[in-house]
Coordinates of N, CA and C in Angstrom, one line a residue:
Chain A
X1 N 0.8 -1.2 0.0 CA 0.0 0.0 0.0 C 0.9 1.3 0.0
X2 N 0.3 2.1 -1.1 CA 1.3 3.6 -0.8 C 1.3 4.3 0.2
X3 N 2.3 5.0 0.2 CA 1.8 6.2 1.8 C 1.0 6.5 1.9
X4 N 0.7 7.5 0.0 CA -0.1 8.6 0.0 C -1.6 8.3 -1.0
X5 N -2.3 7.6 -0.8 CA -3.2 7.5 -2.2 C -4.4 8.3 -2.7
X6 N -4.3 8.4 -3.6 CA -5.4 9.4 -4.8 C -6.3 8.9 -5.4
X7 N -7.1 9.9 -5.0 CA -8.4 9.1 -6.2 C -9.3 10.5 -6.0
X8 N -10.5 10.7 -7.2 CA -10.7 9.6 -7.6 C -9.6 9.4 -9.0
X9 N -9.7 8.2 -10.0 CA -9.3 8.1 -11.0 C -9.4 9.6 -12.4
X10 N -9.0 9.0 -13.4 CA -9.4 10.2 -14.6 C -10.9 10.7 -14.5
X11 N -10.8 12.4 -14.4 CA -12.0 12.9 -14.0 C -12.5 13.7 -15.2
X12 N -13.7 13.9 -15.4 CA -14.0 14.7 -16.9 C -15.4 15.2 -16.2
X13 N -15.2 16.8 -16.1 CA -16.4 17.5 -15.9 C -17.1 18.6 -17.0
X14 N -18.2 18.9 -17.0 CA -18.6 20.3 -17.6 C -17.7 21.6 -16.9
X15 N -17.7 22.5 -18.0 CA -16.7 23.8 -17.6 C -17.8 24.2 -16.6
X16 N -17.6 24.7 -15.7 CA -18.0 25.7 -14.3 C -18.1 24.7 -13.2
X17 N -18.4 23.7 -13.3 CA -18.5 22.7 -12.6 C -17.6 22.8 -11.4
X18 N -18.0 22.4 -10.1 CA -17.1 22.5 -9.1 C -16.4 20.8 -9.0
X19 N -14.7 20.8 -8.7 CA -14.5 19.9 -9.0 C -14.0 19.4 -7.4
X20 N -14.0 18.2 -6.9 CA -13.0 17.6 -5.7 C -12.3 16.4 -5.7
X21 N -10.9 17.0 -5.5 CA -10.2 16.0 -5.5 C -9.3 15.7 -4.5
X22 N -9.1 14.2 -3.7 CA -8.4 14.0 -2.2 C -7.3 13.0 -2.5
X23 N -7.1 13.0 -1.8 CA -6.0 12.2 -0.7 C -6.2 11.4 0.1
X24 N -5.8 10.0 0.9 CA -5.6 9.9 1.9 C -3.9 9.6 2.1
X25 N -3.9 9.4 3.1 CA -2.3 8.9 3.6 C -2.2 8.5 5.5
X26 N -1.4 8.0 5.4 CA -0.9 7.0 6.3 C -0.1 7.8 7.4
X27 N 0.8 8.2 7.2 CA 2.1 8.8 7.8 C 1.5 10.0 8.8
X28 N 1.0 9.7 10.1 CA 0.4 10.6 10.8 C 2.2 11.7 11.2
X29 N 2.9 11.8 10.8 CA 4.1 12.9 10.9 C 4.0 14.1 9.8
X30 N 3.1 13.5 9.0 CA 3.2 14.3 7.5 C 2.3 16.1 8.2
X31 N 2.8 17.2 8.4 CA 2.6 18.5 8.1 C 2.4 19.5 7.3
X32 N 3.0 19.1 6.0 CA 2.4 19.9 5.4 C 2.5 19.2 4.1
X33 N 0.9 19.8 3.5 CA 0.3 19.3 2.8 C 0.3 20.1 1.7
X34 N 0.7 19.6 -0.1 CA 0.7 20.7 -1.0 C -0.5 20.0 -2.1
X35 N -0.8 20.7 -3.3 CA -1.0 20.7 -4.4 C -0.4 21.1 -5.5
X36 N 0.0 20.5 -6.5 CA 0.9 20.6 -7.9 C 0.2 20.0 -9.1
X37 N -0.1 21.3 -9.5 CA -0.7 20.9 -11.6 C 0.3 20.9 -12.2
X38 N 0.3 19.6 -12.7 CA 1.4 19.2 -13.9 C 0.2 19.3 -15.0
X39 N 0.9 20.1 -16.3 CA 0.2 20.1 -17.8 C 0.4 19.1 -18.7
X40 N 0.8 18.8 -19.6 CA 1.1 17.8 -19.7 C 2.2 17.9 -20.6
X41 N 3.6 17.1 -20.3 CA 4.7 17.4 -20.8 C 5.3 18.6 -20.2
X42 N 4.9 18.9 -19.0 CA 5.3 19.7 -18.2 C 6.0 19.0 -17.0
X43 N 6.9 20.0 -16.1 CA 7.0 19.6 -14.5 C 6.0 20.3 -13.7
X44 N 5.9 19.2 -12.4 CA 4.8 20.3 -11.4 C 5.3 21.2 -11.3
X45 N 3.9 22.2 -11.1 CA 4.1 23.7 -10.3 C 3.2 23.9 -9.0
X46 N 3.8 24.3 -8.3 CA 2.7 24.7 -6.6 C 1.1 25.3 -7.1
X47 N 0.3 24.6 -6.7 CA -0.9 25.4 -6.6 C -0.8 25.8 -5.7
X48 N -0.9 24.6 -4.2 CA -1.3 25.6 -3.1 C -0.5 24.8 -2.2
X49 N -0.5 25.4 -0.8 CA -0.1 24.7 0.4 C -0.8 24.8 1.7
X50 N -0.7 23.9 2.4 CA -1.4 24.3 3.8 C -0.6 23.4 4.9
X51 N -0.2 24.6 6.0 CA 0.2 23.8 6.9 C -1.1 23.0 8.0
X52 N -0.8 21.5 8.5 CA -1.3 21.5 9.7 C -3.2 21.1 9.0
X53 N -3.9 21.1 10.1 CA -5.2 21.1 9.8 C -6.0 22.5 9.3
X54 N -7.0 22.3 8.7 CA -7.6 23.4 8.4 C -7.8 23.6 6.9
X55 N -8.6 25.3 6.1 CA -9.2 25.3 5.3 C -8.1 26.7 4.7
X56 N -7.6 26.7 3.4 CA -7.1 27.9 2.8 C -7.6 28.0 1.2
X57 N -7.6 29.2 1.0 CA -8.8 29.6 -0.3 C -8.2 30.6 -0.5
X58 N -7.6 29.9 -2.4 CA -7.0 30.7 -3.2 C -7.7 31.1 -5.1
X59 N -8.5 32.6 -4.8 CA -9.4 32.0 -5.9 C -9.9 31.0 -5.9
X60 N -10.4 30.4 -6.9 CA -11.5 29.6 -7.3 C -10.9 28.1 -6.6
X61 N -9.8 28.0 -6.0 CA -9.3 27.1 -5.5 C -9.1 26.8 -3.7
X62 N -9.8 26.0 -3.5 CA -9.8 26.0 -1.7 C -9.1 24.6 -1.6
X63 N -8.3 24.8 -0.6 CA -7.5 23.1 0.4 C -8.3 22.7 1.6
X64 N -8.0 21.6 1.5 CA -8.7 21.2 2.8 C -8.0 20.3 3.3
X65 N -7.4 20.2 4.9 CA -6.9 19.1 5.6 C -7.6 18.9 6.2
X66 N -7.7 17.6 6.9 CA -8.3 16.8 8.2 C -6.8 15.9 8.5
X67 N -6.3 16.4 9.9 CA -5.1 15.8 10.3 C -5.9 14.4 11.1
X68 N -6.8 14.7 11.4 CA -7.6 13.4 12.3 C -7.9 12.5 11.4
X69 N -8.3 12.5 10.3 CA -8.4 11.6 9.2 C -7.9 11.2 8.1
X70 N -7.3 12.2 8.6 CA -5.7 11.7 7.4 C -6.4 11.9 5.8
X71 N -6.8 12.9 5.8 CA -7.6 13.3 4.5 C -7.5 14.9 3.7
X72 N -6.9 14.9 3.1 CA -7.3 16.4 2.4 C -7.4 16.4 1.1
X73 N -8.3 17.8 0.4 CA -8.9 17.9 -0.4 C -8.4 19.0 -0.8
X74 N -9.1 19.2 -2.7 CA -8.4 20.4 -3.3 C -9.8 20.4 -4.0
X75 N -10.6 21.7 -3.6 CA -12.2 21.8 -4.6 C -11.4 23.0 -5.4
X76 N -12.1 22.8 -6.8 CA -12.1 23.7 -7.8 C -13.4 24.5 -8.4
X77 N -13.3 25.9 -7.8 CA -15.3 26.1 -8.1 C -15.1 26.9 -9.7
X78 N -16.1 26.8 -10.2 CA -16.0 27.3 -11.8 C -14.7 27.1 -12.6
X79 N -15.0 25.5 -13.0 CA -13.6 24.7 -13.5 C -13.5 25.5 -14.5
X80 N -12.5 25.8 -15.5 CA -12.3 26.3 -16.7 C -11.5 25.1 -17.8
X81 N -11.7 25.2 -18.6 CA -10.6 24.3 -19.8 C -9.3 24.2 -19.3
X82 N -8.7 25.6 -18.7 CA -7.5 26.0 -18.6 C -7.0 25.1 -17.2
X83 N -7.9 24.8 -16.7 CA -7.7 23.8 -15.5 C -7.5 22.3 -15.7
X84 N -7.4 22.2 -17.6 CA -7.3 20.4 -17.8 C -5.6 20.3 -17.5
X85 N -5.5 19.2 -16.4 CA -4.2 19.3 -15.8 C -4.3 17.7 -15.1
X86 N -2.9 17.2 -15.3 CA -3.1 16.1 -13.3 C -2.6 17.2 -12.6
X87 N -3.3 16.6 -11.1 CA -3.3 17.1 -9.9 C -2.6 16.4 -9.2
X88 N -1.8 16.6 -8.6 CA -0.8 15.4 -7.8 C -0.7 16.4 -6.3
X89 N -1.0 15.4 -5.3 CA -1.4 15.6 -3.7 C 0.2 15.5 -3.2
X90 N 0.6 16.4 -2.6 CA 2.0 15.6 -1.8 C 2.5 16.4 -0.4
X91 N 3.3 15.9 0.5 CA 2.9 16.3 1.6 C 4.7 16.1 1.9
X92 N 4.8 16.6 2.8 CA 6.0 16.1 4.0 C 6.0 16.2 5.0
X93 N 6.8 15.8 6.0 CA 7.0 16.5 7.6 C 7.5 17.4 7.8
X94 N 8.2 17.9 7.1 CA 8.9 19.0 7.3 C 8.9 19.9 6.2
X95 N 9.2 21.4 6.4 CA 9.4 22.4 4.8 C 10.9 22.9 4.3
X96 N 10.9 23.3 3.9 CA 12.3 23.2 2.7 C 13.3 22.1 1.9
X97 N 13.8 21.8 3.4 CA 14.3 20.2 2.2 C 14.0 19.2 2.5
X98 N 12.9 19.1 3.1 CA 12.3 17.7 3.6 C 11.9 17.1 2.6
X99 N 11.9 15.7 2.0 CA 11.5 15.1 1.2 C 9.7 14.8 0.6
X100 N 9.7 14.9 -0.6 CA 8.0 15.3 -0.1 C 7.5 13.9 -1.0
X101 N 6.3 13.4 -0.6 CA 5.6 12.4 -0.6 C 4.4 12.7 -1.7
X102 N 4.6 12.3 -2.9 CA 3.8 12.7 -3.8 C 2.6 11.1 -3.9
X103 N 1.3 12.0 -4.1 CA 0.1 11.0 -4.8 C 0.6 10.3 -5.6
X104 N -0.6 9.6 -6.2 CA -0.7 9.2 -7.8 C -0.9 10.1 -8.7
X105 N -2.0 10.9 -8.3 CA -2.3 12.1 -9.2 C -3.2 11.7 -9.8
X106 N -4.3 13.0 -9.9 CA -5.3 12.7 -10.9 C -5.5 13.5 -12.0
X107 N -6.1 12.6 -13.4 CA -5.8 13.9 -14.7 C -7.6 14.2 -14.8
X108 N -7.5 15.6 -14.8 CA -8.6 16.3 -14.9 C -9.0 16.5 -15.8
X109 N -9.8 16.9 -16.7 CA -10.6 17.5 -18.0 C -11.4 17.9 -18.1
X110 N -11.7 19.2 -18.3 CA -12.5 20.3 -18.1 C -13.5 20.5 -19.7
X111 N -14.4 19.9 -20.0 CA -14.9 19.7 -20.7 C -15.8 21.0 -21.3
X112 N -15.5 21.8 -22.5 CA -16.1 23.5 -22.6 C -17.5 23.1 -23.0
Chain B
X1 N 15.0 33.4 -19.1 CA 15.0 33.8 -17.5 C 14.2 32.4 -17.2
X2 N 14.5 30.8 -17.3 CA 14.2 29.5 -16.3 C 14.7 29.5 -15.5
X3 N 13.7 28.8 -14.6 CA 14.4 28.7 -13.2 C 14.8 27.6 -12.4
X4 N 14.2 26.7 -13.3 CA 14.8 25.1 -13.1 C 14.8 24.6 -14.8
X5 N 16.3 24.4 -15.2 CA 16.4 23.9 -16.5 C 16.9 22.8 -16.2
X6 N 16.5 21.6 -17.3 CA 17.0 20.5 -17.3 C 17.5 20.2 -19.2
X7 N 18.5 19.5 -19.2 CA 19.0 19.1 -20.6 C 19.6 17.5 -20.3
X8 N 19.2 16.7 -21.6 CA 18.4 17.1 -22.6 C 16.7 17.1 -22.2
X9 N 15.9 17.2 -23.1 CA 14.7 17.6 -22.6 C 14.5 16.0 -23.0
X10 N 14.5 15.4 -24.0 CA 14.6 13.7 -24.6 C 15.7 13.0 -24.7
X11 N 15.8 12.0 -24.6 CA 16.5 11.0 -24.6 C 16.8 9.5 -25.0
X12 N 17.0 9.3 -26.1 CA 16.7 7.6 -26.4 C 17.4 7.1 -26.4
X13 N 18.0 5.9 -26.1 CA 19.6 5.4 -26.1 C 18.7 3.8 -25.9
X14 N 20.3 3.6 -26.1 CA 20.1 1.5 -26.2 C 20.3 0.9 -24.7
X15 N 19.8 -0.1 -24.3 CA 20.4 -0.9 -22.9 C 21.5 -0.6 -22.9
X16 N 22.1 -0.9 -21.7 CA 23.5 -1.1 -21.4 C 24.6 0.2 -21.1
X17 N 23.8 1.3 -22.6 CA 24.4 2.6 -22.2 C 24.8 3.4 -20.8
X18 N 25.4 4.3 -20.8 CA 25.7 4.6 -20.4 C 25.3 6.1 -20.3
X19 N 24.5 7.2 -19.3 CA 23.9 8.5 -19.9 C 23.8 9.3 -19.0
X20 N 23.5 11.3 -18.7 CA 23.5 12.2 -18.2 C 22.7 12.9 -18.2
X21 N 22.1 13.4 -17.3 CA 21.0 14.3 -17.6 C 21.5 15.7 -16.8
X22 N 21.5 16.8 -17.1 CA 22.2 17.8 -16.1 C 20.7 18.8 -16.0
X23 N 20.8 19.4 -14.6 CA 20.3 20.3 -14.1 C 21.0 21.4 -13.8
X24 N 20.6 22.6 -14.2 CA 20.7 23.8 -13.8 C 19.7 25.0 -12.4
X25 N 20.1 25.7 -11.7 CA 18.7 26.4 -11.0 C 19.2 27.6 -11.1
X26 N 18.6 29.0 -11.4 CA 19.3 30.5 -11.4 C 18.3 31.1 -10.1
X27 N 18.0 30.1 -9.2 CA 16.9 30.6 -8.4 C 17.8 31.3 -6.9
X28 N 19.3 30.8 -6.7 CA 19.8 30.8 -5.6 C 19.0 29.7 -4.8
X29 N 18.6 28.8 -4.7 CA 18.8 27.8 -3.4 C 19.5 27.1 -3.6
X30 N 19.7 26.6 -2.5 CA 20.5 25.4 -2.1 C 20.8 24.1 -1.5
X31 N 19.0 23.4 -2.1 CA 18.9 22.7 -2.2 C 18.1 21.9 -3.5
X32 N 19.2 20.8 -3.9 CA 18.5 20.3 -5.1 C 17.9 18.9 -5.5
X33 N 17.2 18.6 -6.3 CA 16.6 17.1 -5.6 C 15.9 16.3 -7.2
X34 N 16.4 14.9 -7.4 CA 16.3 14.3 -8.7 C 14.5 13.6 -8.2
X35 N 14.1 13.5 -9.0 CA 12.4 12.6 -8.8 C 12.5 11.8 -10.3
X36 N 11.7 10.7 -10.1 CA 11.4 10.0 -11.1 C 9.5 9.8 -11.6
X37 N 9.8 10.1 -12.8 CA 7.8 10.0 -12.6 C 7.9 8.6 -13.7
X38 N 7.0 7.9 -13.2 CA 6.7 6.5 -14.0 C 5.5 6.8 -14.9
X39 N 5.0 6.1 -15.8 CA 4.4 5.8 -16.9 C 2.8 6.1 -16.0
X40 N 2.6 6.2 -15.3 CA 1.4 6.1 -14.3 C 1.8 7.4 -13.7
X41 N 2.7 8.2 -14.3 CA 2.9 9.4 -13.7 C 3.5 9.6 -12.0
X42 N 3.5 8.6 -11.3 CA 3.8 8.4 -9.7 C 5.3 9.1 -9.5
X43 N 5.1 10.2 -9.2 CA 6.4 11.3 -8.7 C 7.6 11.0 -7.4
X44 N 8.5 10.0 -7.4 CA 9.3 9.6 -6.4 C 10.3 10.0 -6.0
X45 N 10.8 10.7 -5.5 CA 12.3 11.1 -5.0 C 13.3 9.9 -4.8
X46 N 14.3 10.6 -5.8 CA 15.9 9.8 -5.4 C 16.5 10.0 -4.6
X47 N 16.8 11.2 -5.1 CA 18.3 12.3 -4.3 C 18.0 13.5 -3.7
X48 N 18.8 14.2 -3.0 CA 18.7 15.4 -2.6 C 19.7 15.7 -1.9
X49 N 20.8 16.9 -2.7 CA 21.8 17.8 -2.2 C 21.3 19.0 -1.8
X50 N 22.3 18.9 -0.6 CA 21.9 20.4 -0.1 C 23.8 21.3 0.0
X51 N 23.7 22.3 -0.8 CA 25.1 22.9 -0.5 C 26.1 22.0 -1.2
X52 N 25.7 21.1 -2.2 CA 26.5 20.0 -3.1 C 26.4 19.1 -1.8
X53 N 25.6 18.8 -1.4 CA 26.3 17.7 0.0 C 25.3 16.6 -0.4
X54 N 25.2 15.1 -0.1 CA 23.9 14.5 -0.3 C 23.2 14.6 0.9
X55 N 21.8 14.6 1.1 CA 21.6 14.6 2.3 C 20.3 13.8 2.2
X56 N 19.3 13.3 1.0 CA 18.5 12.8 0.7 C 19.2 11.1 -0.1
X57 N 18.9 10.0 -0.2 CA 18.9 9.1 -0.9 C 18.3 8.0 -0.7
X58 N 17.4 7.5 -1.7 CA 16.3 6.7 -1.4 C 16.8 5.3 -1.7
X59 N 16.0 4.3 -2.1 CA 16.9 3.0 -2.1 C 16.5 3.2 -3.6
X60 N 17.7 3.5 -4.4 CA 17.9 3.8 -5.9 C 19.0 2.5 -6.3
X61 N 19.3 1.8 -7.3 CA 19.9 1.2 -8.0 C 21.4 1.9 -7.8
X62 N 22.5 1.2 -7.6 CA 24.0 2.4 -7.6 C 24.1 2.7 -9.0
X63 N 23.6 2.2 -9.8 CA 24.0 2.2 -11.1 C 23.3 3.8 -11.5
X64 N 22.9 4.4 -10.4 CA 22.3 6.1 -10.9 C 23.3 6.5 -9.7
X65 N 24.2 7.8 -10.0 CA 24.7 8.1 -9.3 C 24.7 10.1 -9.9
X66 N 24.3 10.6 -8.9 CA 24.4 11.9 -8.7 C 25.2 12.7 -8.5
X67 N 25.4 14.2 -9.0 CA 26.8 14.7 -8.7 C 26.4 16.2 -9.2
X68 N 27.1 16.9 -7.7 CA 26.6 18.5 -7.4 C 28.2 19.0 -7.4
X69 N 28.4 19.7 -9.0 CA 29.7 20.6 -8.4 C 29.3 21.4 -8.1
X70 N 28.5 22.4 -7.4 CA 28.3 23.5 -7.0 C 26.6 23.7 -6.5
X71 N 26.2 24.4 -5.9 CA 25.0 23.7 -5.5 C 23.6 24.9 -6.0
X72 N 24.1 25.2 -7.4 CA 23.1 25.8 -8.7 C 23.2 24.8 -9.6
X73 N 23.9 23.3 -9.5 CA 23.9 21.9 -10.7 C 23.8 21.3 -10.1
X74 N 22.9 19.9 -10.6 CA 22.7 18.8 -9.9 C 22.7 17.8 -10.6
X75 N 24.1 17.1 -11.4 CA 23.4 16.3 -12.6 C 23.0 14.5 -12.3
X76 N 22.8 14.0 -13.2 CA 22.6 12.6 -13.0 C 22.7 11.8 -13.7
X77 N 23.8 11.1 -13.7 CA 24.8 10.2 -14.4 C 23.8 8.1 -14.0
X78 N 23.2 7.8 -15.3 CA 22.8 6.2 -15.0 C 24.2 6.0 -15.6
X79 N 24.2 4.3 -15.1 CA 25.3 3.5 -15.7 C 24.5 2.3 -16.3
X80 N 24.8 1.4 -17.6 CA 24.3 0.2 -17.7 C 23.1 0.6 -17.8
X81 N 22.2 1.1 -18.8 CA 20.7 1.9 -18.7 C 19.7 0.2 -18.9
X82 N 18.9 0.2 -18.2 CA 18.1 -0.8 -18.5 C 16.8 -0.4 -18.4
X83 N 16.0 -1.1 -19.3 CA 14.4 -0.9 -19.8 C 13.6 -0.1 -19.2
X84 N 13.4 -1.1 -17.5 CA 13.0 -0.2 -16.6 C 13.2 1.2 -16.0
X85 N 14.4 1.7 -16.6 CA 14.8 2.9 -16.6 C 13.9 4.3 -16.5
X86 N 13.0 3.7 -18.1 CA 12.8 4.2 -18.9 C 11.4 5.1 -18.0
X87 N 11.3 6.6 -18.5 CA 10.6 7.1 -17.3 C 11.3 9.3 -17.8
X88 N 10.1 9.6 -16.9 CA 10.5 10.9 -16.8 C 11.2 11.6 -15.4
X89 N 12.5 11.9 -16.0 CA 13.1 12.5 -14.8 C 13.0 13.7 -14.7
X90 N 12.9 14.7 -13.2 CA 12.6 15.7 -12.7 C 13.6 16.3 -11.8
X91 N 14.2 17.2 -12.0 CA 15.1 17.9 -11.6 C 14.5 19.5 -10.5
X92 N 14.3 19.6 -9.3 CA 13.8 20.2 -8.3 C 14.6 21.4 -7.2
X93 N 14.7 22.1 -7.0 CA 14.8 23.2 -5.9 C 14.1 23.8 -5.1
X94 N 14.9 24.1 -4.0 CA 13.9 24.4 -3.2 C 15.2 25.3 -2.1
X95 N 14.8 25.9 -1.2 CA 15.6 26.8 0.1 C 15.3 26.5 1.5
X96 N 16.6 26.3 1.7 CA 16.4 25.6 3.3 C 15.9 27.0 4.1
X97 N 16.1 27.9 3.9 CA 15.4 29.5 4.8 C 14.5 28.9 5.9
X98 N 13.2 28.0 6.0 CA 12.4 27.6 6.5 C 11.4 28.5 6.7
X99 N 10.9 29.1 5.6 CA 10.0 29.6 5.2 C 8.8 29.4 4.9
X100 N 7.7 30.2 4.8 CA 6.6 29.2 4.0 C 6.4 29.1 2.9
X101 N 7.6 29.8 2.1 CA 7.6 30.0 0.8 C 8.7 29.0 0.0
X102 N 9.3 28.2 1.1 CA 10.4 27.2 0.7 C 9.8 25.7 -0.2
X103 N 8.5 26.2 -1.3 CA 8.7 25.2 -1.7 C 9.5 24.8 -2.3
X104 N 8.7 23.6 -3.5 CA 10.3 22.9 -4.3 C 10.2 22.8 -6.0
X105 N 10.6 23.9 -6.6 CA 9.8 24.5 -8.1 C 11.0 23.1 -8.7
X106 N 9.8 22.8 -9.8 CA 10.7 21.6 -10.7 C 10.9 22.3 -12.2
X107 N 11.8 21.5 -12.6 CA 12.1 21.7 -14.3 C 11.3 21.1 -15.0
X108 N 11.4 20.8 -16.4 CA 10.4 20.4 -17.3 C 10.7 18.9 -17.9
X109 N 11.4 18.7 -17.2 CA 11.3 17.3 -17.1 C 12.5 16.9 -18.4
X110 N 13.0 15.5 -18.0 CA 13.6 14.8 -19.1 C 12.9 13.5 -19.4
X111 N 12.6 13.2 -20.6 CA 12.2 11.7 -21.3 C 13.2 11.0 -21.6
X112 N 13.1 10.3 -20.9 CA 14.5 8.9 -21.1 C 13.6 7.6 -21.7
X113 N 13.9 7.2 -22.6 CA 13.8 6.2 -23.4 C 14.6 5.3 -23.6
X114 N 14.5 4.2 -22.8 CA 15.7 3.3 -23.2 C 15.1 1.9 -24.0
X115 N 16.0 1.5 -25.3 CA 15.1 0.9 -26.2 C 16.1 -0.7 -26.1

């Protein structure tokens, strides 16, 4: 079993559509928790981060942890095209050079 | 003006080869870090130098061996390339500062193809 696992699988929505996508993981040490859209033929780039438990909302983009259940979430409200991406969940215990623990990743498609 | 470069961007070569993939960062950190993404896309860390030092290494094959002359390069030397090789490698930085801005920006990846 992975540390960190992702689901759900390949997602295909209507454009505006709010989208959610989680996590679980194992590793009750893990702190902080990120989000990274890879495009395709691209490397990831940071969407978001959140330390710790709790809710942060960036534009049309909110995080969500639950440290008690070892769960967090990335909702996307009014998907756009420009949002067709994988999403890869990853986390570590520590920030700067702590080694970080990536998802599976999920590929998105934002359907116009 | 990139800020994590990697060369070559592709890569095809035969078994057994022998091959390099180098990284560059003009970001100033000084810490740098190799990932492998599999065919299923699953993002894993190898390596990671900090100040050219290793200070990260996962249970990787010796036949991949890493090397930071200075700690803006981070290149990555396979030996003996075999099939399973074959995969996208990711070249990463990041700043030990301990910030909350210390994430870890990647480059654009290299395609290794080993045939």
């Amino acid at each position: 079993q992975k540390e960190v696992e992702q689901d759900p699988g390949p997602l295909s929505v209507p454009e505006g559509a709010i989208v959610s996508l989680n996590c679980t993981y194992s590793n009750s040490a893990f702190q902080y928790f990120m989000w990274y859209r890879q495009y395709s033929r691209k490397g990831p780039e940071l969407l978001m981060y959140t330390y710790s438990s709790g809710n942060k909302e960036d534009g049309r983009f909110t995080a969500q942890v639950d440290k008690s259940s070892k769960y967090i979430s990335l909702f996307i409200r009014d998907s756009q095209p420009s949002d067709s991406a994988t999403y890869l969940c990853a986390m570590s215990e520590g920030f700067g050079n702590e080694k970080l623990t990536f998802g599976t990743g999920t590929r998105l498609t934002i359907i116009p | 003006d990139t800020a994590v470069s990697q060369t070559p961007k592709y890569l095809v070569t035969q078994m057994g080869n022998d091959k390099s993939i180098k990284c560059e960062q003009n970001l100033g950190h000084d810490t740098m870090y190799w990932y492998k993404q599999d065919s299923k896309k699953f993002l894993k860390i190898m390596f990671s130098y900090n100040n050219k030092e290793l200070i990260i290494n996962e249970t990787v094959p010796n036949r991949f061996s890493p090397k930071s002359p200075d700690k803006a390069h981070l290149n990555l030397h396979i030996n003996s390339l075999e099939l399973g090789d074959s995969a996208v490698y990711f070249c990463a930085s990041s700043s030990l500062a301990g910030t909350s801005t210390d994430t870890q920006y990647f480059g654009p990846g290299t395609r290794l193809t080993v045939l």
